[in-house]
Amino acid sequence: MQFGWTITVHILFAALSIGLAPFIIYFTWKDVRHDEPAYTRLREFWIKVFAVGFVMGTVTGIPMSFQFGTNFPVFSEVSGELIGGPLAFEAKMAFFLEAVFLGVLLFGRERVSDRTYVLSSVLTGVGAWLSGFWILVVNAWMQTPRGFELVERNGMEVAQLTDPVAAFLTPRLPWMYVHMMNASVISVTLVVAGISAYFVWRKRDSKAWNTALRMAIVLLLITAPLQAIHGDAYGRHVADTQEQKFAAMEAHYDTGQADLHLIAIPTSLDAMTDPRTDNLYTISLPAVGSFLASGGDFSAEVVGLHEYDDNPPVALVFWSFRLMVGLGFLFIGLALWGGNLLRKGAVADRTRYLQAMMLASPLGYVALLTGWYVTEIGRQPWVVQDVLKTSDAVSQSLTAAEATGTLVAFVLLYIALLTAFGYVLKWLIASELERMGVRDPDEAGRPQLPWVSDDD
Amino acid sequence: MTDPLLIPVDRYLVDSLPSVWFGVVMFTLAMYVALDGMDFGIGMLFATRDEHDRETLLAAFGPIWDANEVWLVAFGTTLLAAFPPVYSRLLSEHYLVAIAIVMGLLVRGVAPELREQRDDRDWQRSCDRLFVFGSAITPLLLGTLVGSWVFGTDVFTLPSLLTGVALVALCVTGGASFLAAKTSGSLADEMTRYGTVSTGVYLVAVVVLLAVVSVADPANAGSVLTTLPAVTAIVASVAFGAGGITAARRGRHRLWFATSLGLSFALVGLVAVLLYPTIYPASGLAIGAVVVSPLALNVTTVLGLPVLLLVLWYFVFLYRTFAGPVDGDGYGS
């Protein structure tokens, strides 16, 4: 629970670093190359957001790396040989790179040459993406563990590395990496688009923010459809490698031909908490679930959840998956709409589009988190698929009181962090409005970004 | 037998590789204590400063602290990669302290960042308090944790608490010497004063700690104290301490800063000597019993060690970039 919560918050900030990196590099490069004030503004604004996000990422990431030890000592001991290496590489290859060159990026504009400055932005971004790589090496191994054998050591059965290439480059890794990095870019692009749309709305001819909005739309046009096409293939891979998770995603209980539920509407509270085909009002494509899982065979057998003694919380996985996919298609729609306006050169004039983008700005993150829940909760009861169960991985010496107390402390602390981050964004936006010369930021009826409005 | 990467599978690249990695773990710890310790020191000295000086302190702290803190992650993950059972036991058996440390770090890291976002007196006051609190409590608890690790005792015992106090004093020394080297005038003078006192406190704390250890002899540590490596580490501590005070008084602040780094390395050196060849005294575990298999350690060596050298170069680059004096407006150009 505690780990689930800390990782939920951490992933928000980690994805921010990953997704914002291309924007930062681009703005920095443009700024240094062309000495254009619009890019200087964009660079300064987003580097500030990046910096606060990175600090939050650091302080939330450190608890996580230590929670492997504090809360899951058995997991650390059993799979330390497999996960320790990649985690150590993450710190040494990626985290240092990002932290050191972010310092230069934030404080060193006057102290290093233009070339070094641009290079620093690139290295910061590379650090973020490399960090994601090694973390997903670990996570992909937990989904599809390879390259090890179980041996007895210190009276405990532990995983011993037998093939580093197989253990690091597991079947899941390429799927996960593309999907996760792209998801991060989409999430951040939506945030950038939302904030830019807000500024454009306040000042239609703002050169800087029109540029940022256009860039975000173009990026969304590439990434959103890619995510859908790639995600479809990814689903097939999950069906091949983690049958139980796939069954949970589709709430498929009886082994046999599987239907695909295109749209599912719960008909009662029961259906909400325990989704099954017979209590959902669904628009389903018969047998298409089999078709997707097998890559072309309508009658392929899909293993049902009744085959297992111990299943993940199906409702959570089922609805999370639906929400994620639904949002994914919404993003494609927004991208196409924006692309069409872009073609007509009418983005800044279409108030309804600007409003839609503002409303959509947090949704990328919602999709990212639900996707993460599908991955992690869908793997339950296993922490390492078919090797170690979560219930066996936790600390034996941890008392319920300690666990509860620290969980409450983390929840409160992180809510405070998120609130603080919301405020910081709000202040940054307010001061940017002032710089833009938009008067009276507190005027009544002022439009608000959805995730800052409730902080007031 | 070798695998496709030409890495030996069933023997270590060199026989002493487990000990080498024990050294690497200790090195990352020493880097952390030296560099982030200095940040903690800045945070504690922050309490003694007025508004103008505080801006200067934050300007000195800004570009480097996050990179410094990463050494803690490097320490944790290196320990996990080479000696997983030590990592899991150290953290799970000191659960509350470990959680409190990461929370302290969190508060320390976020407070100055938030402070700068808003021009509001009360807001800044609250952030300042949190910053000082986080900077003081974290090294105290970290020292206590390391003390109970080395001596194999419960968390709150005399030797471990003394280690915590010693670490706090060491951090103040590091922070003071760094600030003295980066500033001038009355600020540098006062840093010299604080730093001299903290060096004294540190040396006294270490002497008392060693006296307690030699009497109580937890985890057989008392008898190790008279061996040559231990004596070397102790003598080096005294020499760095005394040398630091002399350098500080003569206004040679950069030399003083160098000796304070030396003090940190001497302290961690002592930790290493007291542990070796065991690595987890509470369970009597030796390095050889908890190290990962040859293949895993070889892979970590081939991929990890060269990168560590690269990381050291990053730090040289970072500190060079931000070399020179600092004032309230940040690092001048």
PDB file of C-alpha atoms in Angstrom, chain A residues 2 51-52 54-56 58-60 62-63 65-71 73-74 76-77 80-81 83-85 87-93 95-97 99-101 103-104 107-108 110-112 116 120 134 153-154 160-165 168 395 397-398 402-403 406 409-410 413-414 417 420 424 427-428, chain B residues 3 5 21 24 28 62-63 65-67 69-74 76-78 80-81 84-85 87-89 91-93 95-96 98-99 102-103 105-107 109-110 113-114 117-118 123 285 289-293 295-296 299-300 303-304 307-308 311 313-315 317-318 320-325 331-333:
ATOM      1  CA  GLN A   2       2.617   2.460   1.088  1.00  0.00           C
ATOM      2  CA  ALA A  51      13.371  21.977 -11.797  1.00  0.00           C
ATOM      3  CA  VAL A  52      10.584  21.870  -9.246  1.00  0.00           C
ATOM      4  CA  PHE A  54      12.844  17.129 -10.597  1.00  0.00           C
ATOM      5  CA  VAL A  55      13.280  18.050  -6.950  1.00  0.00           C
ATOM      6  CA  MET A  56       9.927  16.421  -6.244  1.00  0.00           C
ATOM      7  CA  THR A  58      14.240  13.137  -6.320  1.00  0.00           C
ATOM      8  CA  VAL A  59      12.676  13.421  -2.909  1.00  0.00           C
ATOM      9  CA  THR A  60       9.909  10.986  -3.798  1.00  0.00           C
ATOM     10  CA  ILE A  62      14.656   8.211  -2.669  1.00  0.00           C
ATOM     11  CA  PRO A  63      11.972   6.817  -0.338  1.00  0.00           C
ATOM     12  CA  SER A  65      14.562   3.065  -3.532  1.00  0.00           C
ATOM     13  CA  PHE A  66      14.811   2.525   0.206  1.00  0.00           C
ATOM     14  CA  GLN A  67      11.381   0.986   0.537  1.00  0.00           C
ATOM     15  CA  PHE A  68      12.646  -2.023  -1.378  1.00  0.00           C
ATOM     16  CA  GLY A  69      14.708  -2.589   1.737  1.00  0.00           C
ATOM     17  CA  THR A  70      12.422  -1.346   4.472  1.00  0.00           C
ATOM     18  CA  ASN A  71       9.139  -2.844   3.308  1.00  0.00           C
ATOM     19  CA  PRO A  73      13.327  -7.075   2.400  1.00  0.00           C
ATOM     20  CA  VAL A  74      12.489 -10.554   1.165  1.00  0.00           C
ATOM     21  CA  SER A  76      15.345  -7.384  -2.158  1.00  0.00           C
ATOM     22  CA  GLU A  77      17.109 -10.448  -0.877  1.00  0.00           C
ATOM     23  CA  GLY A  80      18.692  -8.421  -5.351  1.00  0.00           C
ATOM     24  CA  GLU A  81      21.125 -10.042  -7.701  1.00  0.00           C
ATOM     25  CA  ILE A  83      17.401  -5.947  -9.762  1.00  0.00           C
ATOM     26  CA  GLY A  84      20.388  -4.513  -7.865  1.00  0.00           C
ATOM     27  CA  GLY A  85      22.588  -4.148 -10.931  1.00  0.00           C
ATOM     28  CA  LEU A  87      19.125  -0.014 -10.064  1.00  0.00           C
ATOM     29  CA  ALA A  88      22.782   0.764  -9.423  1.00  0.00           C
ATOM     30  CA  PHE A  89      23.269   1.573 -13.100  1.00  0.00           C
ATOM     31  CA  GLU A  90      20.251   3.847 -12.951  1.00  0.00           C
ATOM     32  CA  ALA A  91      21.835   5.858 -10.149  1.00  0.00           C
ATOM     33  CA  LYS A  92      25.286   5.950 -11.693  1.00  0.00           C
ATOM     34  CA  MET A  93      24.520   6.362 -15.380  1.00  0.00           C
ATOM     35  CA  PHE A  95      20.470  10.005 -12.047  1.00  0.00           C
ATOM     36  CA  PHE A  96      23.873  11.672 -11.617  1.00  0.00           C
ATOM     37  CA  LEU A  97      23.802  12.846 -15.216  1.00  0.00           C
ATOM     38  CA  ALA A  99      21.149  16.028 -11.404  1.00  0.00           C
ATOM     39  CA  VAL A 100      24.541  17.453 -12.327  1.00  0.00           C
ATOM     40  CA  PHE A 101      23.547  18.943 -15.653  1.00  0.00           C
ATOM     41  CA  GLY A 103      22.324  22.312 -11.934  1.00  0.00           C
ATOM     42  CA  VAL A 104      24.180  23.751 -14.913  1.00  0.00           C
ATOM     43  CA  PHE A 107      22.116  28.283 -12.679  1.00  0.00           C
ATOM     44  CA  GLY A 108      24.788  28.231 -15.332  1.00  0.00           C
ATOM     45  CA  GLU A 110      26.003  32.959 -17.725  1.00  0.00           C
ATOM     46  CA  ARG A 111      28.807  30.654 -16.724  1.00  0.00           C
ATOM     47  CA  VAL A 112      29.131  28.213 -19.601  1.00  0.00           C
ATOM     48  CA  THR A 116      27.916  23.628 -23.320  1.00  0.00           C
ATOM     49  CA  SER A 120      23.650  20.336 -20.692  1.00  0.00           C
ATOM     50  CA  TRP A 134      16.957   1.078 -16.176  1.00  0.00           C
ATOM     51  CA  ARG A 153      21.703 -19.202  -0.169  1.00  0.00           C
ATOM     52  CA  ASN A 154      21.746 -18.398   3.562  1.00  0.00           C
ATOM     53  CA  GLN A 160      20.930 -16.152  -9.178  1.00  0.00           C
ATOM     54  CA  LEU A 161      21.888 -14.432 -12.396  1.00  0.00           C
ATOM     55  CA  THR A 162      22.761 -16.885 -15.156  1.00  0.00           C
ATOM     56  CA  ASP A 163      22.442 -14.782 -18.266  1.00  0.00           C
ATOM     57  CA  PRO A 164      22.753 -11.015 -17.934  1.00  0.00           C
ATOM     58  CA  VAL A 165      21.640 -10.281 -21.485  1.00  0.00           C
ATOM     59  CA  PHE A 168      18.243  -7.211 -18.622  1.00  0.00           C
ATOM     60  CA  SER A 395       8.887  -7.590   5.824  1.00  0.00           C
ATOM     61  CA  SER A 397       9.300  -7.873  11.334  1.00  0.00           C
ATOM     62  CA  LEU A 398       7.166  -4.940  10.263  1.00  0.00           C
ATOM     63  CA  GLU A 402       4.505   0.819  12.103  1.00  0.00           C
ATOM     64  CA  ALA A 403       3.208   0.161   8.635  1.00  0.00           C
ATOM     65  CA  THR A 406       4.292   5.483   8.167  1.00  0.00           C
ATOM     66  CA  ALA A 409       2.715  10.002   7.280  1.00  0.00           C
ATOM     67  CA  PHE A 410       3.611   9.408   3.637  1.00  0.00           C
ATOM     68  CA  LEU A 413       3.448  14.404   3.271  1.00  0.00           C
ATOM     69  CA  TYR A 414       2.838  13.641  -0.373  1.00  0.00           C
ATOM     70  CA  LEU A 417       3.923  17.961  -1.853  1.00  0.00           C
ATOM     71  CA  ALA A 420       2.720  22.647  -3.085  1.00  0.00           C
ATOM     72  CA  VAL A 424       4.031  26.582  -7.604  1.00  0.00           C
ATOM     73  CA  TRP A 427       2.368  31.172  -9.117  1.00  0.00           C
ATOM     74  CA  LEU A 428       4.453  30.537 -12.183  1.00  0.00           C
TER      75      LEU A 428
ATOM     76  CA  ASP B   3      29.225 -16.004 -21.417  1.00  0.00           C
ATOM     77  CA  LEU B   5      29.894 -10.818 -23.071  1.00  0.00           C
ATOM     78  CA  TRP B  21      32.991  -3.742  -3.927  1.00  0.00           C
ATOM     79  CA  VAL B  24      33.176   0.923  -3.537  1.00  0.00           C
ATOM     80  CA  THR B  28      29.959   6.095  -2.164  1.00  0.00           C
ATOM     81  CA  GLY B  62      21.313  25.703  -5.176  1.00  0.00           C
ATOM     82  CA  PRO B  63      23.258  24.203  -8.062  1.00  0.00           C
ATOM     83  CA  TRP B  65      22.764  19.874  -3.474  1.00  0.00           C
ATOM     84  CA  ASP B  66      20.643  17.666  -5.675  1.00  0.00           C
ATOM     85  CA  ALA B  67      23.668  16.115  -7.353  1.00  0.00           C
ATOM     86  CA  GLU B  69      22.178  13.817  -2.627  1.00  0.00           C
ATOM     87  CA  VAL B  70      22.365  11.322  -5.471  1.00  0.00           C
ATOM     88  CA  TRP B  71      25.399   9.804  -3.744  1.00  0.00           C
ATOM     89  CA  LEU B  72      22.996   8.396  -1.169  1.00  0.00           C
ATOM     90  CA  VAL B  73      21.102   6.624  -3.924  1.00  0.00           C
ATOM     91  CA  ALA B  74      24.431   5.455  -5.321  1.00  0.00           C
ATOM     92  CA  GLY B  76      21.961   2.302  -1.455  1.00  0.00           C
ATOM     93  CA  THR B  77      21.830   0.784  -4.908  1.00  0.00           C
ATOM     94  CA  THR B  78      25.490  -0.268  -4.854  1.00  0.00           C
ATOM     95  CA  LEU B  80      21.841  -3.717  -3.056  1.00  0.00           C
ATOM     96  CA  ALA B  81      23.695  -4.710  -6.199  1.00  0.00           C
ATOM     97  CA  PRO B  84      21.487  -7.652  -1.182  1.00  0.00           C
ATOM     98  CA  PRO B  85      20.979  -9.265   2.249  1.00  0.00           C
ATOM     99  CA  TYR B  87      20.693  -3.859   2.156  1.00  0.00           C
ATOM    100  CA  SER B  88      17.449  -5.580   3.067  1.00  0.00           C
ATOM    101  CA  ARG B  89      18.404  -6.179   6.699  1.00  0.00           C
ATOM    102  CA  LEU B  91      16.747  -1.079   6.143  1.00  0.00           C
ATOM    103  CA  SER B  92      14.064  -3.440   7.412  1.00  0.00           C
ATOM    104  CA  GLU B  93      15.614  -3.867  10.850  1.00  0.00           C
ATOM    105  CA  TYR B  95      12.568   0.552   9.698  1.00  0.00           C
ATOM    106  CA  LEU B  96      11.406   3.684  11.470  1.00  0.00           C
ATOM    107  CA  ALA B  98      15.214   4.693   7.714  1.00  0.00           C
ATOM    108  CA  ILE B  99      11.772   6.071   6.920  1.00  0.00           C
ATOM    109  CA  VAL B 102      14.031   9.778   3.828  1.00  0.00           C
ATOM    110  CA  MET B 103      11.305  12.044   5.151  1.00  0.00           C
ATOM    111  CA  LEU B 105      15.668  14.455   3.252  1.00  0.00           C
ATOM    112  CA  LEU B 106      12.386  15.196   1.581  1.00  0.00           C
ATOM    113  CA  VAL B 107      11.684  18.172   3.815  1.00  0.00           C
ATOM    114  CA  GLY B 109      15.091  19.253  -0.339  1.00  0.00           C
ATOM    115  CA  VAL B 110      11.680  20.731  -0.936  1.00  0.00           C
ATOM    116  CA  GLU B 113      12.793  25.144  -3.458  1.00  0.00           C
ATOM    117  CA  LEU B 114       9.368  26.289  -2.294  1.00  0.00           C
ATOM    118  CA  GLN B 117       8.733  30.548  -5.335  1.00  0.00           C
ATOM    119  CA  ARG B 118       6.994  33.168  -3.320  1.00  0.00           C
ATOM    120  CA  TRP B 123       5.740  31.654   3.892  1.00  0.00           C
ATOM    121  CA  LEU B 285      27.514 -11.833   8.318  1.00  0.00           C
ATOM    122  CA  ALA B 289      28.522 -14.885   2.796  1.00  0.00           C
ATOM    123  CA  VAL B 290      26.353 -12.123   1.380  1.00  0.00           C
ATOM    124  CA  VAL B 291      28.028 -11.138  -1.856  1.00  0.00           C
ATOM    125  CA  VAL B 292      26.174 -11.854  -5.091  1.00  0.00           C
ATOM    126  CA  SER B 293      27.303 -14.577  -7.480  1.00  0.00           C
ATOM    127  CA  LEU B 295      28.593 -13.430 -12.778  1.00  0.00           C
ATOM    128  CA  ALA B 296      26.363 -10.753 -11.277  1.00  0.00           C
ATOM    129  CA  VAL B 299      28.626  -7.638 -14.820  1.00  0.00           C
ATOM    130  CA  THR B 300      28.179  -4.864 -12.272  1.00  0.00           C
ATOM    131  CA  LEU B 303      29.211  -1.843 -16.532  1.00  0.00           C
ATOM    132  CA  GLY B 304      29.342   0.100 -13.289  1.00  0.00           C
ATOM    133  CA  VAL B 307      30.680   4.885 -15.103  1.00  0.00           C
ATOM    134  CA  LEU B 308      31.655   5.751 -11.570  1.00  0.00           C
ATOM    135  CA  VAL B 311      30.509  10.477 -12.507  1.00  0.00           C
ATOM    136  CA  TRP B 313      34.348  13.795 -13.801  1.00  0.00           C
ATOM    137  CA  TYR B 314      30.802  15.246 -13.818  1.00  0.00           C
ATOM    138  CA  PHE B 315      31.418  16.515 -10.321  1.00  0.00           C
ATOM    139  CA  PHE B 317      32.857  19.806 -14.118  1.00  0.00           C
ATOM    140  CA  LEU B 318      29.988  20.910 -11.870  1.00  0.00           C
ATOM    141  CA  ARG B 320      34.414  24.039 -11.704  1.00  0.00           C
ATOM    142  CA  THR B 321      31.424  25.622 -13.376  1.00  0.00           C
ATOM    143  CA  PHE B 322      30.272  27.010 -10.079  1.00  0.00           C
ATOM    144  CA  ALA B 323      33.715  27.825  -8.732  1.00  0.00           C
ATOM    145  CA  GLY B 324      34.435  31.208  -7.312  1.00  0.00           C
ATOM    146  CA  PRO B 325      32.725  33.495  -4.861  1.00  0.00           C
ATOM    147  CA  TYR B 331      27.035  33.075  -8.753  1.00  0.00           C
ATOM    148  CA  GLY B 332      28.246  36.125 -10.630  1.00  0.00           C
ATOM    149  CA  SER B 333      29.188  35.681 -14.245  1.00  0.00           C
TER     150      SER B 333
END
